[in-house]
PDB file of N, CA and C in Angstrom:
ATOM      1  N   MET A   1       6.526  -9.926  -2.144  1.00  0.00           N
ATOM      2  CA  MET A   1       5.972  -8.857  -1.690  1.00  0.00           C
ATOM      3  C   MET A   1       5.340  -8.371  -0.656  1.00  0.00           C
ATOM      4  N   SER A   2       5.924  -7.461   0.138  1.00  0.00           N
ATOM      5  CA  SER A   2       5.063  -7.465   1.551  1.00  0.00           C
ATOM      6  C   SER A   2       3.738  -6.851   1.585  1.00  0.00           C
ATOM      7  N   ALA A   3       2.911  -7.243   2.372  1.00  0.00           N
ATOM      8  CA  ALA A   3       1.574  -6.527   1.827  1.00  0.00           C
ATOM      9  C   ALA A   3       1.397  -5.209   2.803  1.00  0.00           C
ATOM     10  N   HIS A   4       2.123  -4.423   2.603  1.00  0.00           N
ATOM     11  CA  HIS A   4       2.029  -2.819   3.195  1.00  0.00           C
ATOM     12  C   HIS A   4       2.407  -1.909   2.076  1.00  0.00           C
ATOM     13  N   CYS A   5       1.518  -0.576   2.383  1.00  0.00           N
ATOM     14  CA  CYS A   5       1.586   0.479   1.460  1.00  0.00           C
ATOM     15  C   CYS A   5       2.771   1.318   2.040  1.00  0.00           C
ATOM     16  N   GLN A   6       3.581   2.071   1.072  1.00  0.00           N
ATOM     17  CA  GLN A   6       4.561   2.866   1.308  1.00  0.00           C
ATOM     18  C   GLN A   6       3.932   4.213   1.885  1.00  0.00           C
ATOM     19  N   LEU A   7       2.781   4.560   1.180  1.00  0.00           N
ATOM     20  CA  LEU A   7       2.430   5.895   1.366  1.00  0.00           C
ATOM     21  C   LEU A   7       1.342   6.092   2.745  1.00  0.00           C
ATOM     22  N   THR A   8       0.500   5.095   2.878  1.00  0.00           N
ATOM     23  CA  THR A   8      -0.469   4.821   3.890  1.00  0.00           C
ATOM     24  C   THR A   8       0.264   4.286   5.074  1.00  0.00           C
ATOM     25  N   GLY A   9       0.975   3.441   4.758  1.00  0.00           N
ATOM     26  CA  GLY A   9       1.216   2.645   6.064  1.00  0.00           C
ATOM     27  C   GLY A   9       0.291   1.204   6.206  1.00  0.00           C
ATOM     28  N   SER A  10      -0.574   1.247   5.545  1.00  0.00           N
ATOM     29  CA  SER A  10      -1.857   0.117   6.017  1.00  0.00           C
ATOM     30  C   SER A  10      -1.176  -1.223   5.437  1.00  0.00           C
ATOM     31  N   LYS A  11      -1.392  -2.112   6.641  1.00  0.00           N
ATOM     32  CA  LYS A  11      -1.001  -3.363   6.635  1.00  0.00           C
ATOM     33  C   LYS A  11      -2.097  -4.433   6.867  1.00  0.00           C
ATOM     34  N   PRO A  12      -1.862  -5.725   6.764  1.00  0.00           N
ATOM     35  CA  PRO A  12      -2.789  -6.766   7.030  1.00  0.00           C
ATOM     36  C   PRO A  12      -3.609  -6.942   8.229  1.00  0.00           C
ATOM     37  N   GLY A  13      -4.833  -6.834   8.527  1.00  0.00           N
ATOM     38  CA  GLY A  13      -5.467  -6.902   9.662  1.00  0.00           C
ATOM     39  C   GLY A  13      -5.595  -8.497   9.745  1.00  0.00           C
ATOM     40  N   PHE A  14      -5.919  -9.177  11.050  1.00  0.00           N
ATOM     41  CA  PHE A  14      -5.931 -10.038  11.430  1.00  0.00           C
ATOM     42  C   PHE A  14      -7.396 -10.536  11.950  1.00  0.00           C
ATOM     43  N   GLY A  15      -8.133 -11.768  12.017  1.00  0.00           N
ATOM     44  CA  GLY A  15      -9.143 -11.818  12.618  1.00  0.00           C
ATOM     45  C   GLY A  15      -9.399 -13.291  12.517  1.00  0.00           C
ATOM     46  N   ASN A  16     -11.003 -13.617  12.381  1.00  0.00           N
ATOM     47  CA  ASN A  16     -11.237 -15.046  12.464  1.00  0.00           C
ATOM     48  C   ASN A  16     -12.347 -15.263  11.461  1.00  0.00           C
ATOM     49  N   ASN A  17     -12.356 -16.348  10.565  1.00  0.00           N
ATOM     50  CA  ASN A  17     -13.300 -17.035   9.759  1.00  0.00           C
ATOM     51  C   ASN A  17     -14.299 -17.921  10.730  1.00  0.00           C
ATOM     52  N   ILE A  18     -15.795 -17.409  10.790  1.00  0.00           N
ATOM     53  CA  ILE A  18     -16.619 -18.081  11.683  1.00  0.00           C
ATOM     54  C   ILE A  18     -17.491 -19.237  10.928  1.00  0.00           C
ATOM     55  N   SER A  19     -17.069 -20.437  11.013  1.00  0.00           N
ATOM     56  CA  SER A  19     -18.379 -21.322  10.115  1.00  0.00           C
ATOM     57  C   SER A  19     -19.580 -21.344  10.900  1.00  0.00           C
ATOM     58  N   HIS A  20     -20.325 -22.130   9.988  1.00  0.00           N
ATOM     59  CA  HIS A  20     -21.695 -22.104  10.432  1.00  0.00           C
ATOM     60  C   HIS A  20     -21.854 -22.751  11.686  1.00  0.00           C
ATOM     61  N   SER A  21     -21.081 -23.318  12.085  1.00  0.00           N
ATOM     62  CA  SER A  21     -21.163 -24.319  13.630  1.00  0.00           C
ATOM     63  C   SER A  21     -20.412 -23.710  14.624  1.00  0.00           C
ATOM     64  N   HIS A  22     -20.015 -22.329  14.163  1.00  0.00           N
ATOM     65  CA  HIS A  22     -19.397 -21.467  15.131  1.00  0.00           C
ATOM     66  C   HIS A  22     -17.868 -21.595  15.512  1.00  0.00           C
ATOM     67  N   ARG A  23     -17.232 -22.584  14.753  1.00  0.00           N
ATOM     68  CA  ARG A  23     -15.882 -22.647  14.730  1.00  0.00           C
ATOM     69  C   ARG A  23     -14.962 -21.675  14.436  1.00  0.00           C
ATOM     70  N   ARG A  24     -14.019 -21.162  15.038  1.00  0.00           N
ATOM     71  CA  ARG A  24     -13.260 -19.751  14.565  1.00  0.00           C
ATOM     72  C   ARG A  24     -11.708 -20.580  13.922  1.00  0.00           C
ATOM     73  N   THR A  25     -11.386 -19.831  12.884  1.00  0.00           N
ATOM     74  CA  THR A  25      -9.952 -20.213  12.491  1.00  0.00           C
ATOM     75  C   THR A  25      -9.503 -19.122  12.054  1.00  0.00           C
ATOM     76  N   SER A  26      -8.103 -18.828  12.123  1.00  0.00           N
ATOM     77  CA  SER A  26      -7.683 -17.709  11.777  1.00  0.00           C
ATOM     78  C   SER A  26      -7.298 -17.161  10.349  1.00  0.00           C
ATOM     79  N   ARG A  27      -7.689 -15.840  10.146  1.00  0.00           N
ATOM     80  CA  ARG A  27      -7.484 -15.536   8.763  1.00  0.00           C
ATOM     81  C   ARG A  27      -6.819 -14.101   8.221  1.00  0.00           C
ATOM     82  N   ARG A  28      -6.831 -13.486   7.495  1.00  0.00           N
ATOM     83  CA  ARG A  28      -6.027 -12.133   7.177  1.00  0.00           C
ATOM     84  C   ARG A  28      -6.279 -11.451   5.987  1.00  0.00           C
ATOM     85  N   PHE A  29      -7.122  -9.971   6.623  1.00  0.00           N
ATOM     86  CA  PHE A  29      -7.448  -8.979   5.814  1.00  0.00           C
ATOM     87  C   PHE A  29      -6.509  -8.443   5.083  1.00  0.00           C
ATOM     88  N   ASP A  30      -5.834  -8.627   4.025  1.00  0.00           N
ATOM     89  CA  ASP A  30      -4.896  -7.858   3.206  1.00  0.00           C
ATOM     90  C   ASP A  30      -5.290  -6.287   2.441  1.00  0.00           C
ATOM     91  N   PRO A  31      -4.484  -5.761   2.377  1.00  0.00           N
ATOM     92  CA  PRO A  31      -4.881  -4.398   1.539  1.00  0.00           C
ATOM     93  C   PRO A  31      -4.551  -4.630   0.129  1.00  0.00           C
ATOM     94  N   ASN A  32      -5.110  -4.106  -0.514  1.00  0.00           N
ATOM     95  CA  ASN A  32      -5.201  -3.737  -1.762  1.00  0.00           C
ATOM     96  C   ASN A  32      -4.235  -3.574  -2.816  1.00  0.00           C
ATOM     97  N   ILE A  33      -2.896  -4.178  -2.288  1.00  0.00           N
ATOM     98  CA  ILE A  33      -1.364  -3.675  -2.854  1.00  0.00           C
ATOM     99  C   ILE A  33      -1.303  -4.020  -4.426  1.00  0.00           C
ATOM    100  N   GLN A  34      -0.714  -2.771  -4.935  1.00  0.00           N
ATOM    101  CA  GLN A  34      -0.471  -2.671  -6.477  1.00  0.00           C
ATOM    102  C   GLN A  34       0.995  -2.153  -6.669  1.00  0.00           C
ATOM    103  N   ARG A  35       1.703  -2.722  -7.454  1.00  0.00           N
ATOM    104  CA  ARG A  35       3.182  -1.954  -7.784  1.00  0.00           C
ATOM    105  C   ARG A  35       2.751  -0.985  -9.008  1.00  0.00           C
ATOM    106  N   LYS A  36       3.423   0.215  -8.884  1.00  0.00           N
ATOM    107  CA  LYS A  36       2.917   1.108  -9.610  1.00  0.00           C
ATOM    108  C   LYS A  36       4.032   2.023 -10.272  1.00  0.00           C
ATOM    109  N   SER A  37       4.159   2.145 -11.513  1.00  0.00           N
ATOM    110  CA  SER A  37       5.611   3.071 -11.496  1.00  0.00           C
ATOM    111  C   SER A  37       5.095   4.428 -12.117  1.00  0.00           C
ATOM    112  N   TYR A  38       5.913   5.637 -11.528  1.00  0.00           N
ATOM    113  CA  TYR A  38       5.465   6.869 -11.951  1.00  0.00           C
ATOM    114  C   TYR A  38       6.510   7.712 -12.434  1.00  0.00           C
ATOM    115  N   TRP A  39       6.751   8.529 -12.884  1.00  0.00           N
ATOM    116  CA  TRP A  39       7.834   9.756 -13.559  1.00  0.00           C
ATOM    117  C   TRP A  39       7.797  10.702 -12.793  1.00  0.00           C
ATOM    118  N   LEU A  40       8.985  10.599 -11.881  1.00  0.00           N
ATOM    119  CA  LEU A  40       9.403  11.900 -10.608  1.00  0.00           C
ATOM    120  C   LEU A  40      10.292  13.062 -11.700  1.00  0.00           C
ATOM    121  N   PRO A  41       9.537  13.989 -12.094  1.00  0.00           N
ATOM    122  CA  PRO A  41      10.099  15.206 -12.960  1.00  0.00           C
ATOM    123  C   PRO A  41      11.309  15.943 -12.193  1.00  0.00           C
ATOM    124  N   SER A  42      11.139  16.070 -10.883  1.00  0.00           N
ATOM    125  CA  SER A  42      12.443  16.697 -10.194  1.00  0.00           C
ATOM    126  C   SER A  42      13.533  15.684 -10.001  1.00  0.00           C
ATOM    127  N   GLU A  43      13.581  14.700 -10.170  1.00  0.00           N
ATOM    128  CA  GLU A  43      15.033  13.716 -10.321  1.00  0.00           C
ATOM    129  C   GLU A  43      15.091  13.203 -11.450  1.00  0.00           C
ATOM    130  N   GLY A  44      14.294  13.364 -12.508  1.00  0.00           N
ATOM    131  CA  GLY A  44      14.663  12.808 -13.865  1.00  0.00           C
ATOM    132  C   GLY A  44      14.329  11.654 -14.299  1.00  0.00           C
ATOM    133  N   ARG A  45      13.370  10.500 -12.906  1.00  0.00           N
ATOM    134  CA  ARG A  45      13.964   9.150 -13.054  1.00  0.00           C
ATOM    135  C   ARG A  45      12.283   8.704 -12.808  1.00  0.00           C
ATOM    136  N   HIS A  46      12.216   7.448 -13.274  1.00  0.00           N
ATOM    137  CA  HIS A  46      10.650   6.655 -12.921  1.00  0.00           C
ATOM    138  C   HIS A  46      10.983   6.282 -11.206  1.00  0.00           C
ATOM    139  N   VAL A  47      10.026   6.173 -10.697  1.00  0.00           N
ATOM    140  CA  VAL A  47       9.862   5.686  -9.339  1.00  0.00           C
ATOM    141  C   VAL A  47       9.050   4.483  -9.399  1.00  0.00           C
ATOM    142  N   ARG A  48       9.400   3.441  -8.752  1.00  0.00           N
ATOM    143  CA  ARG A  48       8.224   2.234  -8.695  1.00  0.00           C
ATOM    144  C   ARG A  48       7.969   2.048  -7.094  1.00  0.00           C
ATOM    145  N   LEU A  49       6.458   2.306  -6.949  1.00  0.00           N
ATOM    146  CA  LEU A  49       5.960   2.448  -5.567  1.00  0.00           C
ATOM    147  C   LEU A  49       5.017   1.220  -5.214  1.00  0.00           C
ATOM    148  N   THR A  50       5.281   0.637  -3.953  1.00  0.00           N
ATOM    149  CA  THR A  50       3.871  -0.334  -3.610  1.00  0.00           C
ATOM    150  C   THR A  50       2.918   0.647  -2.810  1.00  0.00           C
ATOM    151  N   LEU A  51       1.864   0.550  -3.578  1.00  0.00           N
ATOM    152  CA  LEU A  51       0.704   1.251  -2.967  1.00  0.00           C
ATOM    153  C   LEU A  51      -0.650   0.543  -2.765  1.00  0.00           C
ATOM    154  N   SER A  52      -1.361   1.136  -2.011  1.00  0.00           N
ATOM    155  CA  SER A  52      -2.687   0.418  -1.926  1.00  0.00           C
ATOM    156  C   SER A  52      -3.176   1.063  -2.651  1.00  0.00           C
ATOM    157  N   ALA A  53      -4.629   0.578  -3.280  1.00  0.00           N
ATOM    158  CA  ALA A  53      -5.487   1.278  -4.258  1.00  0.00           C
ATOM    159  C   ALA A  53      -5.915   2.748  -3.850  1.00  0.00           C
ATOM    160  N   LYS A  54      -6.224   2.797  -2.312  1.00  0.00           N
ATOM    161  CA  LYS A  54      -6.581   4.238  -1.675  1.00  0.00           C
ATOM    162  C   LYS A  54      -5.139   5.336  -1.965  1.00  0.00           C
ATOM    163  N   ALA A  55      -4.298   4.665  -1.634  1.00  0.00           N
ATOM    164  CA  ALA A  55      -3.253   5.530  -1.833  1.00  0.00           C
ATOM    165  C   ALA A  55      -2.711   5.887  -3.343  1.00  0.00           C
ATOM    166  N   ILE A  56      -3.213   5.095  -4.460  1.00  0.00           N
ATOM    167  CA  ILE A  56      -3.094   5.482  -5.850  1.00  0.00           C
ATOM    168  C   ILE A  56      -3.925   6.688  -6.138  1.00  0.00           C
ATOM    169  N   LYS A  57      -5.076   6.608  -5.593  1.00  0.00           N
ATOM    170  CA  LYS A  57      -6.034   7.641  -5.528  1.00  0.00           C
ATOM    171  C   LYS A  57      -5.608   8.926  -5.146  1.00  0.00           C
ATOM    172  N   THR A  58      -4.924   8.928  -3.766  1.00  0.00           N
ATOM    173  CA  THR A  58      -4.277   9.983  -3.024  1.00  0.00           C
ATOM    174  C   THR A  58      -3.101  10.725  -3.773  1.00  0.00           C
ATOM    175  N   VAL A  59      -2.379   9.827  -4.699  1.00  0.00           N
ATOM    176  CA  VAL A  59      -1.368   9.985  -5.786  1.00  0.00           C
ATOM    177  C   VAL A  59      -1.758  10.941  -6.888  1.00  0.00           C
ATOM    178  N   ASP A  60      -3.008  10.365  -7.034  1.00  0.00           N
ATOM    179  CA  ASP A  60      -3.599  11.459  -8.042  1.00  0.00           C
ATOM    180  C   ASP A  60      -4.051  12.731  -8.032  1.00  0.00           C
ATOM    181  N   ALA A  61      -4.684  12.785  -6.508  1.00  0.00           N
ATOM    182  CA  ALA A  61      -5.248  13.796  -6.143  1.00  0.00           C
ATOM    183  C   ALA A  61      -4.142  14.920  -5.850  1.00  0.00           C
ATOM    184  N   ILE A  62      -2.976  14.336  -5.302  1.00  0.00           N
ATOM    185  CA  ILE A  62      -1.873  15.191  -4.391  1.00  0.00           C
ATOM    186  C   ILE A  62      -0.930  15.458  -5.301  1.00  0.00           C
ATOM    187  N   GLY A  63      -0.637  14.748  -6.360  1.00  0.00           N
ATOM    188  CA  GLY A  63       0.707  14.595  -7.321  1.00  0.00           C
ATOM    189  C   GLY A  63       1.839  13.686  -6.491  1.00  0.00           C
ATOM    190  N   ILE A  64       2.679  13.431  -7.445  1.00  0.00           N
ATOM    191  CA  ILE A  64       3.711  12.300  -6.936  1.00  0.00           C
ATOM    192  C   ILE A  64       4.845  13.162  -6.255  1.00  0.00           C
ATOM    193  N   GLU A  65       4.973  14.379  -6.723  1.00  0.00           N
ATOM    194  CA  GLU A  65       6.114  15.083  -5.710  1.00  0.00           C
ATOM    195  C   GLU A  65       5.457  15.151  -4.443  1.00  0.00           C
ATOM    196  N   ALA A  66       4.482  15.531  -3.977  1.00  0.00           N
ATOM    197  CA  ALA A  66       4.188  15.471  -2.595  1.00  0.00           C
ATOM    198  C   ALA A  66       3.761  14.251  -1.946  1.00  0.00           C
ATOM    199  N   ALA A  67       3.483  13.464  -2.835  1.00  0.00           N
ATOM    200  CA  ALA A  67       3.433  11.945  -1.937  1.00  0.00           C
ATOM    201  C   ALA A  67       4.878  11.213  -1.856  1.00  0.00           C
ATOM    202  N   VAL A  68       6.014  11.595  -2.765  1.00  0.00           N
ATOM    203  CA  VAL A  68       7.217  11.185  -2.306  1.00  0.00           C
ATOM    204  C   VAL A  68       7.569  11.850  -1.241  1.00  0.00           C
ATOM    205  N   ALA A  69       7.178  13.202  -1.052  1.00  0.00           N
ATOM    206  CA  ALA A  69       7.932  13.750  -0.041  1.00  0.00           C
ATOM    207  C   ALA A  69       7.320  13.244   1.415  1.00  0.00           C
ATOM    208  N   ARG A  70       5.769  12.707   1.390  1.00  0.00           N
ATOM    209  CA  ARG A  70       5.179  12.242   2.609  1.00  0.00           C
ATOM    210  C   ARG A  70       6.060  10.829   2.724  1.00  0.00           C
ATOM    211  N   ILE A  71       6.298  10.132   1.544  1.00  0.00           N
ATOM    212  CA  ILE A  71       6.760   8.640   2.062  1.00  0.00           C
ATOM    213  C   ILE A  71       8.131   8.705   2.524  1.00  0.00           C
ATOM    214  N   ARG A  72       9.079  10.106   2.224  1.00  0.00           N
ATOM    215  CA  ARG A  72      10.509  10.112   2.928  1.00  0.00           C
ATOM    216  C   ARG A  72      10.087  10.480   4.286  1.00  0.00           C
ATOM    217  N   ALA A  73       9.254  11.292   4.415  1.00  0.00           N
ATOM    218  CA  ALA A  73       8.901  12.112   5.704  1.00  0.00           C
ATOM    219  C   ALA A  73       8.466  10.770   6.701  1.00  0.00           C
ATOM    220  N   ARG A  74       7.877   9.742   6.369  1.00  0.00           N
ATOM    221  CA  ARG A  74       7.544   8.400   6.932  1.00  0.00           C
ATOM    222  C   ARG A  74       9.009   7.750   7.248  1.00  0.00           C
ATOM    223  N   GLY A  75      10.312   8.173   6.718  1.00  0.00           N
ATOM    224  CA  GLY A  75      11.308   7.222   6.533  1.00  0.00           C
ATOM    225  C   GLY A  75      11.369   6.236   5.744  1.00  0.00           C
ATOM    226  N   GLY A  76      10.556   6.452   4.644  1.00  0.00           N
ATOM    227  CA  GLY A  76      10.620   5.412   3.567  1.00  0.00           C
ATOM    228  C   GLY A  76      11.624   5.796   2.644  1.00  0.00           C
ATOM    229  N   LYS A  77      12.097   4.634   1.782  1.00  0.00           N
ATOM    230  CA  LYS A  77      13.313   4.709   0.739  1.00  0.00           C
ATOM    231  C   LYS A  77      12.500   5.017  -0.812  1.00  0.00           C
ATOM    232  N   VAL A  78      12.653   5.773  -1.661  1.00  0.00           N
ATOM    233  CA  VAL A  78      12.150   5.934  -2.685  1.00  0.00           C
ATOM    234  C   VAL A  78      13.257   6.025  -3.942  1.00  0.00           C
TER     235      VAL A  78
END
């Protein structure tokens, strides 16, 4: 599963671990990605979305219909 959110588009960030001796090694900051299933009443089916924790809260606030409209506006498949 790729670490990007269908609703917000958040992807991994990259940076460095810095040790006590100040040596740098590469690291990756992954968003908190979850797979969640929602009932989509307009289409009469369940949709499974790959969302970040922040996007799950956004879906709770705006509703699944508006969230699916935003995903489709970004060019994503649902």
